[in-house]
PDB file of C-alpha atoms in Angstrom:
ATOM      1  CA  MET N 132    -120.286  99.019  47.837  1.00 33.00           C
ATOM      2  CA  LYS N 133    -123.602  97.128  48.351  1.00 34.00           C
ATOM      3  CA  ILE N 134    -124.268  97.198  44.635  1.00 37.00           C
ATOM      4  CA  ILE N 135    -120.814  95.857  43.868  1.00 38.00           C
ATOM      5  CA  LEU N 136    -121.141  93.062  46.467  1.00 35.00           C
ATOM      6  CA  SER N 137    -124.602  92.127  45.198  1.00 38.00           C
ATOM      7  CA  ALA N 138    -123.332  91.916  41.671  1.00 36.00           C
ATOM      8  CA  VAL N 139    -120.422  89.731  42.658  1.00 36.00           C
ATOM      9  CA  LEU N 140    -122.689  87.477  44.696  1.00 34.00           C
ATOM     10  CA  CYS N 141    -125.124  87.182  41.849  1.00 38.00           C
ATOM     11  CA  VAL N 142    -122.337  86.191  39.413  1.00 36.00           C
ATOM     12  CA  SER N 143    -121.145  83.639  41.923  1.00 34.00           C
ATOM     13  CA  ILE N 144    -124.518  82.073  42.242  1.00 36.00           C
ATOM     14  CA  LEU N 145    -125.075  81.983  38.491  1.00 36.00           C
ATOM     15  CA  THR N 146    -121.594  80.351  38.043  1.00 37.00           C
ATOM     16  CA  ALA N 147    -122.315  77.723  40.636  1.00 42.00           C
ATOM     17  CA  THR N 148    -125.642  76.669  39.116  1.00 55.00           C
ATOM     18  CA  ALA N 149    -124.652  76.855  35.348  1.00 78.00           C
ATOM     19  CA  ALA N 150    -123.612  73.846  33.215  1.00 88.00           C
ATOM     20  CA  GLU N 151    -119.855  73.235  33.347  1.00 95.00           C
ATOM     21  CA  THR N 152    -118.102  72.509  30.084  1.00 95.00           C
ATOM     22  CA  VAL N 153    -116.074  69.296  30.091  1.00 94.00           C
ATOM     23  CA  LEU N 154    -115.071  69.345  26.469  1.00 93.00           C
ATOM     24  CA  ASN N 155    -114.995  72.208  23.960  1.00 92.00           C
ATOM     25  CA  ALA N 156    -111.802  71.768  21.948  1.00 79.00           C
ATOM     26  CA  GLY N 157    -111.114  71.979  18.196  1.00 87.00           C
ATOM     27  CA  PHE N 158    -109.884  68.959  16.309  1.00 92.00           C
ATOM     28  CA  SER N 159    -106.204  68.089  16.513  1.00 89.00           C
ATOM     29  CA  PRO N 160    -104.076  64.905  16.577  1.00 88.00           C
ATOM     30  CA  GLN N 161    -102.994  65.788  20.085  1.00 89.00           C
ATOM     31  CA  LYS N 162    -106.626  65.694  21.389  1.00 92.00           C
ATOM     32  CA  TRP N 163    -108.331  63.168  19.063  1.00 96.00           C
ATOM     33  CA  SER N 164    -107.566  59.724  17.776  1.00 96.00           C
ATOM     34  CA  LYS N 165    -108.963  58.695  14.432  1.00 96.00           C
ATOM     35  CA  ALA N 166    -109.200  56.237  11.617  1.00 96.00           C
ATOM     36  CA  SER N 167    -107.673  57.059   8.280  1.00 95.00           C
ATOM     37  CA  GLU N 168    -110.982  57.991   6.760  1.00 95.00           C
ATOM     38  CA  TRP N 169    -111.188  61.138   9.003  1.00 97.00           C
ATOM     39  CA  ASN N 170    -109.368  64.373   8.313  1.00 96.00           C
ATOM     40  CA  PHE N 171    -109.114  67.613  10.307  1.00 95.00           C
ATOM     41  CA  THR N 172    -109.620  71.010   8.541  1.00 88.00           C
ATOM     42  CA  ASN N 173    -109.492  74.165  10.582  1.00 79.00           C
ATOM     43  CA  ASP N 174    -112.290  73.802  13.175  1.00 89.00           C
ATOM     44  CA  SER N 175    -114.034  70.744  11.641  1.00 95.00           C
ATOM     45  CA  ALA N 176    -113.563  67.036  11.037  1.00 97.00           C
ATOM     46  CA  ARG N 177    -114.477  65.355   7.817  1.00 97.00           C
ATOM     47  CA  ALA N 178    -114.941  61.748   6.931  1.00 97.00           C
ATOM     48  CA  VAL N 179    -116.079  59.469   4.060  1.00 95.00           C
ATOM     49  CA  GLN N 180    -118.017  56.342   4.944  1.00 95.00           C
ATOM     50  CA  THR N 181    -116.484  53.142   3.539  1.00 88.00           C
ATOM     51  CA  PRO N 182    -119.329  50.537   3.182  1.00 88.00           C
ATOM     52  CA  GLY N 183    -118.626  47.625   5.480  1.00 86.00           C
ATOM     53  CA  LYS N 184    -116.423  49.679   7.781  1.00 90.00           C
ATOM     54  CA  TYR N 185    -117.009  51.965  10.871  1.00 94.00           C
ATOM     55  CA  PRO N 186    -114.622  54.969  10.514  1.00 96.00           C
ATOM     56  CA  TRP N 187    -114.083  56.153  14.072  1.00 97.00           C
ATOM     57  CA  LEU N 188    -113.107  59.324  15.864  1.00 97.00           C
ATOM     58  CA  SER N 189    -112.537  59.489  19.637  1.00 97.00           C
ATOM     59  CA  THR N 190    -111.262  61.568  22.529  1.00 97.00           C
ATOM     60  CA  ALA N 191    -110.932  61.059  26.283  1.00 96.00           C
ATOM     61  CA  VAL N 192    -113.352  62.692  28.648  1.00 97.00           C
ATOM     62  CA  PRO N 193    -113.390  62.668  32.475  1.00 97.00           C
ATOM     63  CA  LEU N 194    -116.844  61.941  33.972  1.00 97.00           C
ATOM     64  CA  GLU N 195    -117.987  62.704  37.481  1.00 97.00           C
ATOM     65  CA  ALA N 196    -120.190  60.393  39.609  1.00 97.00           C
ATOM     66  CA  ASP N 197    -123.949  60.850  39.902  1.00 97.00           C
ATOM     67  CA  THR N 198    -124.010  63.473  37.138  1.00 97.00           C
ATOM     68  CA  PHE N 199    -126.092  64.258  34.011  1.00 98.00           C
ATOM     69  CA  TYR N 200    -124.328  65.287  30.800  1.00 98.00           C
ATOM     70  CA  GLU N 201    -125.393  66.998  27.657  1.00 97.00           C
ATOM     71  CA  LEU N 202    -123.488  66.392  24.336  1.00 97.00           C
ATOM     72  CA  THR N 203    -123.962  68.786  21.432  1.00 97.00           C
ATOM     73  CA  PHE N 204    -122.308  69.102  17.981  1.00 97.00           C
ATOM     74  CA  ASP N 205    -123.068  70.391  14.520  1.00 97.00           C
ATOM     75  CA  TYR N 206    -123.086  67.955  11.616  1.00 97.00           C
ATOM     76  CA  ARG N 207    -124.227  67.524   8.085  1.00 96.00           C
ATOM     77  CA  THR N 208    -123.974  64.843   5.432  1.00 96.00           C
ATOM     78  CA  SER N 209    -124.055  64.447   1.628  1.00 96.00           C
ATOM     79  CA  GLY N 210    -124.642  61.412  -0.520  1.00 95.00           C
ATOM     80  CA  ALA N 211    -126.333  59.285   2.171  1.00 93.00           C
ATOM     81  CA  LYS N 212    -128.935  57.117   0.334  1.00 91.00           C
ATOM     82  CA  ALA N 213    -129.160  53.775   2.207  1.00 91.00           C
ATOM     83  CA  PRO N 214    -131.702  53.317   5.081  1.00 87.00           C
ATOM     84  CA  GLY N 215    -128.975  52.384   7.541  1.00 90.00           C
ATOM     85  CA  ASP N 216    -126.666  55.342   6.920  1.00 94.00           C
ATOM     86  CA  ALA N 217    -126.051  57.170  10.205  1.00 95.00           C
ATOM     87  CA  LEU N 218    -123.626  58.810  12.558  1.00 97.00           C
ATOM     88  CA  LEU N 219    -123.138  56.759  15.677  1.00 97.00           C
ATOM     89  CA  CYS N 220    -122.010  58.139  19.005  1.00 97.00           C
ATOM     90  CA  HIS N 221    -120.949  56.252  22.202  1.00 97.00           C
ATOM     91  CA  CYS N 222    -120.025  57.407  25.692  1.00 96.00           C
ATOM     92  CA  SER N 223    -120.148  55.656  29.066  1.00 93.00           C
ATOM     93  CA  GLY N 224    -122.424  52.845  27.854  1.00 93.00           C
ATOM     94  CA  ASN N 225    -124.754  55.178  26.031  1.00 95.00           C
ATOM     95  CA  HIS N 226    -125.366  54.837  22.350  1.00 95.00           C
ATOM     96  CA  PHE N 227    -126.992  57.369  19.988  1.00 96.00           C
ATOM     97  CA  GLN N 228    -127.718  57.028  16.226  1.00 95.00           C
ATOM     98  CA  PHE N 229    -128.072  60.269  14.305  1.00 95.00           C
ATOM     99  CA  SER N 230    -129.918  60.345  10.919  1.00 93.00           C
ATOM    100  CA  PRO N 231    -128.261  61.861   7.832  1.00 94.00           C
ATOM    101  CA  VAL N 232    -129.051  65.519   7.371  1.00 95.00           C
ATOM    102  CA  THR N 233    -128.326  67.739   4.320  1.00 93.00           C
ATOM    103  CA  GLY N 234    -128.269  71.044   6.261  1.00 94.00           C
ATOM    104  CA  TRP N 235    -126.287  71.932   9.290  1.00 96.00           C
ATOM    105  CA  THR N 236    -127.942  70.431  12.347  1.00 96.00           C
ATOM    106  CA  GLN N 237    -127.148  70.591  16.008  1.00 96.00           C
ATOM    107  CA  GLY N 238    -127.085  66.994  17.221  1.00 96.00           C
ATOM    108  CA  LYS N 239    -127.847  66.496  20.928  1.00 96.00           C
ATOM    109  CA  GLY N 240    -127.756  63.677  23.436  1.00 97.00           C
ATOM    110  CA  TYR N 241    -128.258  63.344  27.229  1.00 97.00           C
ATOM    111  CA  PHE N 242    -126.972  60.712  29.585  1.00 97.00           C
ATOM    112  CA  TYR N 243    -126.442  59.985  33.270  1.00 97.00           C
ATOM    113  CA  ASN N 244    -123.172  58.757  34.678  1.00 97.00           C
ATOM    114  CA  GLY N 245    -123.159  56.815  38.008  1.00 95.00           C
ATOM    115  CA  GLU N 246    -119.512  56.398  38.857  1.00 95.00           C
ATOM    116  CA  LYS N 247    -116.501  58.676  38.489  1.00 96.00           C
ATOM    117  CA  LYS N 248    -114.334  57.449  35.648  1.00 96.00           C
ATOM    118  CA  ASN N 249    -112.397  58.382  32.500  1.00 96.00           C
ATOM    119  CA  GLU N 250    -114.300  57.521  29.356  1.00 96.00           C
ATOM    120  CA  LYS N 251    -113.998  57.714  25.552  1.00 96.00           C
ATOM    121  CA  LEU N 252    -116.350  59.892  23.440  1.00 97.00           C
ATOM    122  CA  LEU N 253    -116.555  57.934  20.235  1.00 98.00           C
ATOM    123  CA  PHE N 254    -118.062  58.799  16.881  1.00 98.00           C
ATOM    124  CA  GLN N 255    -118.436  56.314  14.091  1.00 97.00           C
ATOM    125  CA  LEU N 256    -119.960  56.197  10.631  1.00 97.00           C
ATOM    126  CA  THR N 257    -122.095  53.331   9.494  1.00 96.00           C
ATOM    127  CA  GLY N 258    -124.098  52.479   6.380  1.00 95.00           C
ATOM    128  CA  LYS N 259    -123.956  51.084   2.853  1.00 94.00           C
ATOM    129  CA  SER N 260    -123.512  54.434   1.066  1.00 94.00           C
ATOM    130  CA  ALA N 261    -120.188  56.076   0.385  1.00 94.00           C
ATOM    131  CA  TYR N 262    -121.421  59.290   1.924  1.00 96.00           C
ATOM    132  CA  HIS N 263    -119.496  62.301   3.340  1.00 97.00           C
ATOM    133  CA  LEU N 264    -119.946  63.814   6.837  1.00 97.00           C
ATOM    134  CA  LYS N 265    -118.688  67.015   8.341  1.00 97.00           C
ATOM    135  CA  LEU N 266    -118.572  67.546  12.133  1.00 97.00           C
ATOM    136  CA  ARG N 267    -117.847  70.590  14.219  1.00 96.00           C
ATOM    137  CA  ASN N 268    -118.393  72.347  17.573  1.00 96.00           C
ATOM    138  CA  VAL N 269    -118.381  69.212  19.774  1.00 97.00           C
ATOM    139  CA  VAL N 270    -119.215  70.240  23.313  1.00 97.00           C
ATOM    140  CA  LEU N 271    -119.796  68.015  26.377  1.00 97.00           C
ATOM    141  CA  LYS N 272    -121.321  69.681  29.437  1.00 97.00           C
ATOM    142  CA  LYS N 273    -121.900  68.609  33.038  1.00 97.00           C
ATOM    143  CA  LEU N 274    -125.404  69.749  33.913  1.00 97.00           C
ATOM    144  CA  ALA N 275    -126.291  71.472  37.186  1.00 97.00           C
ATOM    145  CA  PRO N 276    -129.554  70.866  38.980  1.00 95.00           C
ATOM    146  CA  SER N 277    -130.949  74.090  37.600  1.00 95.00           C
ATOM    147  CA  ASP N 278    -130.375  72.860  34.020  1.00 97.00           C
ATOM    148  CA  LEU N 279    -132.602  69.834  34.686  1.00 96.00           C
ATOM    149  CA  LYS N 280    -135.605  71.886  35.659  1.00 97.00           C
ATOM    150  CA  GLN N 281    -136.622  72.438  32.103  1.00 97.00           C
ATOM    151  CA  ILE N 282    -135.553  70.469  29.035  1.00 97.00           C
ATOM    152  CA  LYS N 283    -136.645  71.822  25.598  1.00 96.00           C
ATOM    153  CA  VAL N 284    -136.856  69.751  22.398  1.00 94.00           C
ATOM    154  CA  ASP N 285    -137.528  71.912  19.417  1.00 91.00           C
ATOM    155  CA  PHE N 286    -136.563  71.696  15.777  1.00 95.00           C
ATOM    156  CA  GLU N 287    -135.092  75.188  15.117  1.00 95.00           C
ATOM    157  CA  ARG N 288    -131.548  73.831  14.591  1.00 94.00           C
ATOM    158  CA  ASP N 289    -132.570  70.904  12.473  1.00 94.00           C
ATOM    159  CA  GLY N 290    -131.339  71.084   8.871  1.00 92.00           C
ATOM    160  CA  GLY N 291    -133.586  68.295   7.669  1.00 89.00           C
ATOM    161  CA  PRO N 292    -134.927  66.498   5.847  1.00 91.00           C
ATOM    162  CA  MET N 293    -135.376  64.269   8.853  1.00 89.00           C
ATOM    163  CA  PRO N 294    -135.370  65.137  12.591  1.00 93.00           C
ATOM    164  CA  PHE N 295    -132.324  63.851  14.353  1.00 92.00           C
ATOM    165  CA  PHE N 296    -133.980  63.538  17.847  1.00 94.00           C
ATOM    166  CA  PHE N 297    -136.787  61.219  16.881  1.00 92.00           C
ATOM    167  CA  ARG N 298    -137.186  57.932  14.996  1.00 89.00           C
ATOM    168  CA  LYS N 299    -139.850  55.614  13.698  1.00 82.00           C
ATOM    169  CA  HIS N 300    -140.874  52.673  15.820  1.00 77.00           C
ATOM    170  CA  PHE N 301    -143.260  49.838  15.004  1.00 68.00           C
ATOM    171  CA  TRP N 302    -144.211  51.062  11.521  1.00 71.00           C
ATOM    172  CA  LYS N 303    -144.597  47.621   9.938  1.00 67.00           C
ATOM    173  CA  GLU N 304    -148.209  48.183   9.054  1.00 63.00           C
ATOM    174  CA  ALA N 305    -147.701  51.735   7.716  1.00 65.00           C
ATOM    175  CA  ALA N 306    -145.681  53.702   5.188  1.00 75.00           C
ATOM    176  CA  GLY N 307    -144.720  57.266   5.644  1.00 81.00           C
ATOM    177  CA  ALA N 308    -141.995  59.665   6.782  1.00 88.00           C
ATOM    178  CA  LEU N 309    -140.704  61.973   9.510  1.00 91.00           C
ATOM    179  CA  GLU N 310    -139.771  65.420   8.201  1.00 94.00           C
ATOM    180  CA  ILE N 311    -138.721  68.876   9.348  1.00 95.00           C
ATOM    181  CA  VAL N 312    -141.061  71.540   7.923  1.00 96.00           C
ATOM    182  CA  GLU N 313    -141.894  75.281   8.584  1.00 96.00           C
ATOM    183  CA  ALA N 314    -144.797  75.883  10.923  1.00 96.00           C
ATOM    184  CA  ASP N 315    -145.869  79.194   9.407  1.00 94.00           C
ATOM    185  CA  ASP N 316    -149.395  78.890  10.673  1.00 94.00           C
ATOM    186  CA  HIS N 317    -148.359  78.520  14.320  1.00 96.00           C
ATOM    187  CA  ILE N 318    -148.529  81.692  16.462  1.00 92.00           C
ATOM    188  CA  THR N 319    -144.690  81.633  16.949  1.00 94.00           C
ATOM    189  CA  GLY N 320    -143.762  80.226  13.581  1.00 95.00           C
ATOM    190  CA  GLY N 321    -140.527  78.261  13.477  1.00 96.00           C
ATOM    191  CA  LYS N 322    -140.061  74.615  12.561  1.00 96.00           C
ATOM    192  CA  ALA N 323    -142.066  71.425  13.369  1.00 97.00           C
ATOM    193  CA  MET N 324    -141.747  67.688  12.986  1.00 96.00           C
ATOM    194  CA  LYS N 325    -144.243  66.343  10.465  1.00 96.00           C
ATOM    195  CA  ILE N 326    -145.405  62.780  10.788  1.00 93.00           C
ATOM    196  CA  THR N 327    -146.962  61.396   7.563  1.00 90.00           C
ATOM    197  CA  LEU N 328    -148.660  58.054   7.509  1.00 85.00           C
ATOM    198  CA  GLN N 329    -150.228  56.039   4.661  1.00 78.00           C
ATOM    199  CA  ARG N 330    -152.011  52.806   5.495  1.00 68.00           C
ATOM    200  CA  GLU N 331    -154.816  50.539   4.460  1.00 60.00           C
ATOM    201  CA  LYS N 332    -156.161  49.807   7.934  1.00 63.00           C
ATOM    202  CA  LYS N 333    -156.230  51.563  11.327  1.00 63.00           C
ATOM    203  CA  TRP N 334    -153.117  51.010  13.341  1.00 66.00           C
ATOM    204  CA  VAL N 335    -150.992  52.925  15.875  1.00 76.00           C
ATOM    205  CA  ALA N 336    -147.523  54.037  14.664  1.00 82.00           C
ATOM    206  CA  THR N 337    -145.143  55.302  17.240  1.00 89.00           C
ATOM    207  CA  VAL N 338    -142.301  57.758  17.301  1.00 92.00           C
ATOM    208  CA  TYR N 339    -139.543  57.563  19.897  1.00 95.00           C
ATOM    209  CA  SER N 340    -136.985  60.204  20.939  1.00 96.00           C
ATOM    210  CA  PHE N 341    -133.571  60.075  22.359  1.00 96.00           C
ATOM    211  CA  PRO N 342    -133.354  59.762  26.125  1.00 97.00           C
ATOM    212  CA  LEU N 343    -134.036  62.819  28.325  1.00 97.00           C
ATOM    213  CA  PRO N 344    -132.932  63.333  31.938  1.00 98.00           C
ATOM    214  CA  LEU N 345    -135.496  62.103  34.426  1.00 97.00           C
ATOM    215  CA  GLU N 346    -135.016  62.228  38.254  1.00 97.00           C
ATOM    216  CA  PRO N 347    -136.739  59.729  40.566  1.00 96.00           C
ATOM    217  CA  GLU N 348    -139.857  60.836  42.344  1.00 95.00           C
ATOM    218  CA  LYS N 349    -139.857  64.419  41.127  1.00 97.00           C
ATOM    219  CA  LYS N 350    -143.062  65.974  39.623  1.00 98.00           C
ATOM    220  CA  TYR N 351    -143.013  66.637  35.917  1.00 98.00           C
ATOM    221  CA  ARG N 352    -145.031  68.156  33.145  1.00 98.00           C
ATOM    222  CA  LEU N 353    -144.501  67.126  29.527  1.00 98.00           C
ATOM    223  CA  SER N 354    -146.031  69.555  27.024  1.00 98.00           C
ATOM    224  CA  LEU N 355    -146.077  70.092  23.217  1.00 98.00           C
ATOM    225  CA  TRP N 356    -147.921  71.890  20.545  1.00 98.00           C
ATOM    226  CA  ALA N 357    -149.579  69.742  17.919  1.00 97.00           C
ATOM    227  CA  LYS N 358    -152.207  69.580  15.104  1.00 96.00           C
ATOM    228  CA  ALA N 359    -153.464  66.892  12.819  1.00 94.00           C
ATOM    229  CA  GLY N 360    -154.704  66.862   9.147  1.00 91.00           C
ATOM    230  CA  VAL N 361    -157.838  65.133  10.439  1.00 90.00           C
ATOM    231  CA  ARG N 362    -158.938  64.534  14.024  1.00 90.00           C
ATOM    232  CA  VAL N 363    -157.060  61.473  15.224  1.00 89.00           C
ATOM    233  CA  PRO N 364    -156.226  59.783  18.527  1.00 91.00           C
ATOM    234  CA  PHE N 365    -152.706  60.465  19.826  1.00 93.00           C
ATOM    235  CA  GLN N 366    -150.712  58.819  22.599  1.00 94.00           C
ATOM    236  CA  LEU N 367    -148.632  61.306  24.531  1.00 97.00           C
ATOM    237  CA  GLY N 368    -146.136  59.475  26.792  1.00 97.00           C
ATOM    238  CA  ILE N 369    -142.723  59.057  28.267  1.00 98.00           C
ATOM    239  CA  ASP N 370    -141.045  55.574  28.592  1.00 97.00           C
ATOM    240  CA  GLY N 371    -138.149  54.184  30.554  1.00 96.00           C
ATOM    241  CA  TYR N 372    -138.052  50.608  29.296  1.00 95.00           C
ATOM    242  CA  VAL N 373    -134.991  48.565  30.394  1.00 94.00           C
ATOM    243  CA  ARG N 374    -134.855  44.925  29.424  1.00 94.00           C
ATOM    244  CA  GLY N 375    -135.012  42.613  32.416  1.00 95.00           C
ATOM    245  CA  PHE N 376    -136.583  45.246  34.729  1.00 96.00           C
ATOM    246  CA  ARG N 377    -140.088  46.285  35.639  1.00 96.00           C
ATOM    247  CA  HIS N 378    -141.326  48.571  32.893  1.00 97.00           C
ATOM    248  CA  TRP N 379    -141.887  52.208  34.018  1.00 97.00           C
ATOM    249  CA  TYR N 380    -143.897  54.535  31.666  1.00 97.00           C
ATOM    250  CA  LYS N 381    -146.566  57.230  31.753  1.00 98.00           C
ATOM    251  CA  GLN N 382    -149.045  57.836  29.008  1.00 96.00           C
ATOM    252  CA  LYS N 383    -152.408  59.180  28.122  1.00 96.00           C
ATOM    253  CA  THR N 384    -154.482  59.223  24.910  1.00 95.00           C
ATOM    254  CA  ILE N 385    -155.851  62.494  23.577  1.00 95.00           C
ATOM    255  CA  ALA N 386    -157.683  63.586  20.376  1.00 94.00           C
ATOM    256  CA  LEU N 387    -155.570  65.865  18.227  1.00 94.00           C
ATOM    257  CA  GLU N 388    -157.537  68.671  16.625  1.00 94.00           C
ATOM    258  CA  THR N 389    -156.962  70.134  13.164  1.00 94.00           C
ATOM    259  CA  GLY N 390    -155.722  73.399  14.592  1.00 96.00           C
ATOM    260  CA  TRP N 391    -152.676  74.098  16.729  1.00 97.00           C
ATOM    261  CA  ARG N 392    -153.152  73.331  20.431  1.00 97.00           C
ATOM    262  CA  LYS N 393    -151.026  72.751  23.439  1.00 98.00           C
ATOM    263  CA  TYR N 394    -151.264  69.371  25.167  1.00 98.00           C
ATOM    264  CA  THR N 395    -149.830  68.268  28.508  1.00 98.00           C
ATOM    265  CA  LEU N 396    -149.159  65.235  30.654  1.00 98.00           C
ATOM    266  CA  GLU N 397    -148.258  65.533  34.351  1.00 98.00           C
ATOM    267  CA  PHE N 398    -146.609  62.689  36.249  1.00 97.00           C
ATOM    268  CA  SER N 399    -144.128  61.729  38.939  1.00 97.00           C
ATOM    269  CA  GLY N 400    -140.733  60.191  38.273  1.00 97.00           C
ATOM    270  CA  PRO N 401    -140.272  56.515  39.250  1.00 97.00           C
ATOM    271  CA  GLU N 402    -139.494  55.171  42.665  1.00 97.00           C
ATOM    272  CA  LEU N 403    -136.217  53.231  42.349  1.00 97.00           C
ATOM    273  CA  ALA N 404    -137.229  50.684  44.935  1.00 97.00           C
ATOM    274  CA  GLU N 405    -140.096  49.701  42.679  1.00 97.00           C
ATOM    275  CA  PHE N 406    -138.413  50.306  39.321  1.00 97.00           C
ATOM    276  CA  PRO N 407    -134.673  49.626  39.853  1.00 97.00           C
ATOM    277  CA  GLY N 408    -133.914  49.780  36.101  1.00 96.00           C
ATOM    278  CA  MET N 409    -134.649  53.523  36.204  1.00 97.00           C
ATOM    279  CA  ALA N 410    -131.429  54.029  38.095  1.00 96.00           C
ATOM    280  CA  LYS N 411    -130.251  55.031  34.596  1.00 96.00           C
ATOM    281  CA  ARG N 412    -132.257  58.246  35.234  1.00 97.00           C
ATOM    282  CA  THR N 413    -133.301  58.750  31.567  1.00 97.00           C
ATOM    283  CA  ALA N 414    -136.451  58.143  29.663  1.00 98.00           C
ATOM    284  CA  TYR N 415    -137.488  58.673  26.013  1.00 97.00           C
ATOM    285  CA  LEU N 416    -140.622  60.406  24.636  1.00 97.00           C
ATOM    286  CA  ASN N 417    -143.104  58.009  23.145  1.00 96.00           C
ATOM    287  CA  PHE N 418    -145.689  59.418  20.719  1.00 95.00           C
ATOM    288  CA  GLY N 419    -148.267  57.221  19.136  1.00 90.00           C
ATOM    289  CA  VAL N 420    -150.455  58.258  16.173  1.00 88.00           C
ATOM    290  CA  GLY N 421    -153.669  56.185  15.858  1.00 82.00           C
ATOM    291  CA  ALA N 422    -154.185  57.144  12.239  1.00 69.00           C
ATOM    292  CA  GLN N 423    -157.274  56.450  10.140  1.00 71.00           C
ATOM    293  CA  GLU N 424    -157.254  54.602   6.893  1.00 72.00           C
ATOM    294  CA  GLY N 425    -155.603  56.555   4.053  1.00 74.00           C
ATOM    295  CA  GLU N 426    -153.088  59.399   4.509  1.00 80.00           C
ATOM    296  CA  ASN N 427    -152.689  61.154   7.840  1.00 86.00           C
ATOM    297  CA  THR N 428    -150.488  63.987   9.002  1.00 92.00           C
ATOM    298  CA  VAL N 429    -149.487  65.197  12.407  1.00 95.00           C
ATOM    299  CA  LEU N 430    -147.308  68.285  13.191  1.00 97.00           C
ATOM    300  CA  ILE N 431    -145.455  68.631  16.503  1.00 97.00           C
ATOM    301  CA  LYS N 432    -143.366  71.461  17.905  1.00 97.00           C
ATOM    302  CA  ASP N 433    -142.011  73.028  21.153  1.00 97.00           C
ATOM    303  CA  VAL N 434    -141.781  69.907  23.248  1.00 97.00           C
ATOM    304  CA  VAL N 435    -140.947  70.651  26.931  1.00 98.00           C
ATOM    305  CA  LEU N 436    -140.116  68.423  29.821  1.00 98.00           C
ATOM    306  CA  GLU N 437    -140.135  70.431  33.010  1.00 98.00           C
ATOM    307  CA  GLN N 438    -140.060  69.858  36.754  1.00 98.00           C
ATOM    308  CA  ILE N 439    -143.041  71.339  38.636  1.00 96.00           C
ATOM    309  CA  GLU N 440    -143.612  72.041  42.348  1.00 82.00           C
ATOM    310  CA  LYS N 441    -146.641  70.473  43.911  1.00 63.00           C
TER     311      LYS N 441
END
């Protein structure tokens, strides 16, 4: 009897602390509204971008107050050629832009909702190419406190050629690319994000991520594995910039070695009285590569943002 009761109690605790699914439905006219460019086929939705238009697909979702959410879905594209081609996603005032990918990729976005309300989850295509997109497995989850203790950003479900979770920022003085590559020489293998820079003079080029959950005043550790083609300075940081508010960020500069090493940054979440803009409770990763003249490469994998007890 004790064993049975213990098992039931354990299941109850796990259920109470696990993420709760808000949306996990197939595509149907009863559940989704859409523009004419979208079509439903079995468990997926397909669309063709019409240059100059924003073919849309939407469904209603109930959102709870003071709650973090995680959105995931699988997508891939074909025929995307123009720089602005992208899949846009909007929900509760949060906006995400997903790069074209040729292989199946799990797209992901996090956001915080302050007030209880009914919202729309909206997907749109944008760009100047007449490209095709396929979408499936759309899931929206309400995150429990235990889900926020460790957030991982890896590249194992990226189909490439570009990473969906990161984008270039302030690359006016540099040419180069972000790519998904195999990390065969890392102890655990898997995939990594490769940053390639070509430039005629020294300059810092930055890479920003999508927002991650960040709770006020809690202790955090940001960690990643990285290596460089040649030893270069690297800015490891997290940033909560909100226009019109005092700027909250944490950052340190390290020297990346030519072999794989783990690097960390420990910090405390913002005090809302001092940084009221951080009531949004999210921040993005900010990586800066202080490359030397000529071509430089940096590989990054296994990024983790975790709460720590101190």
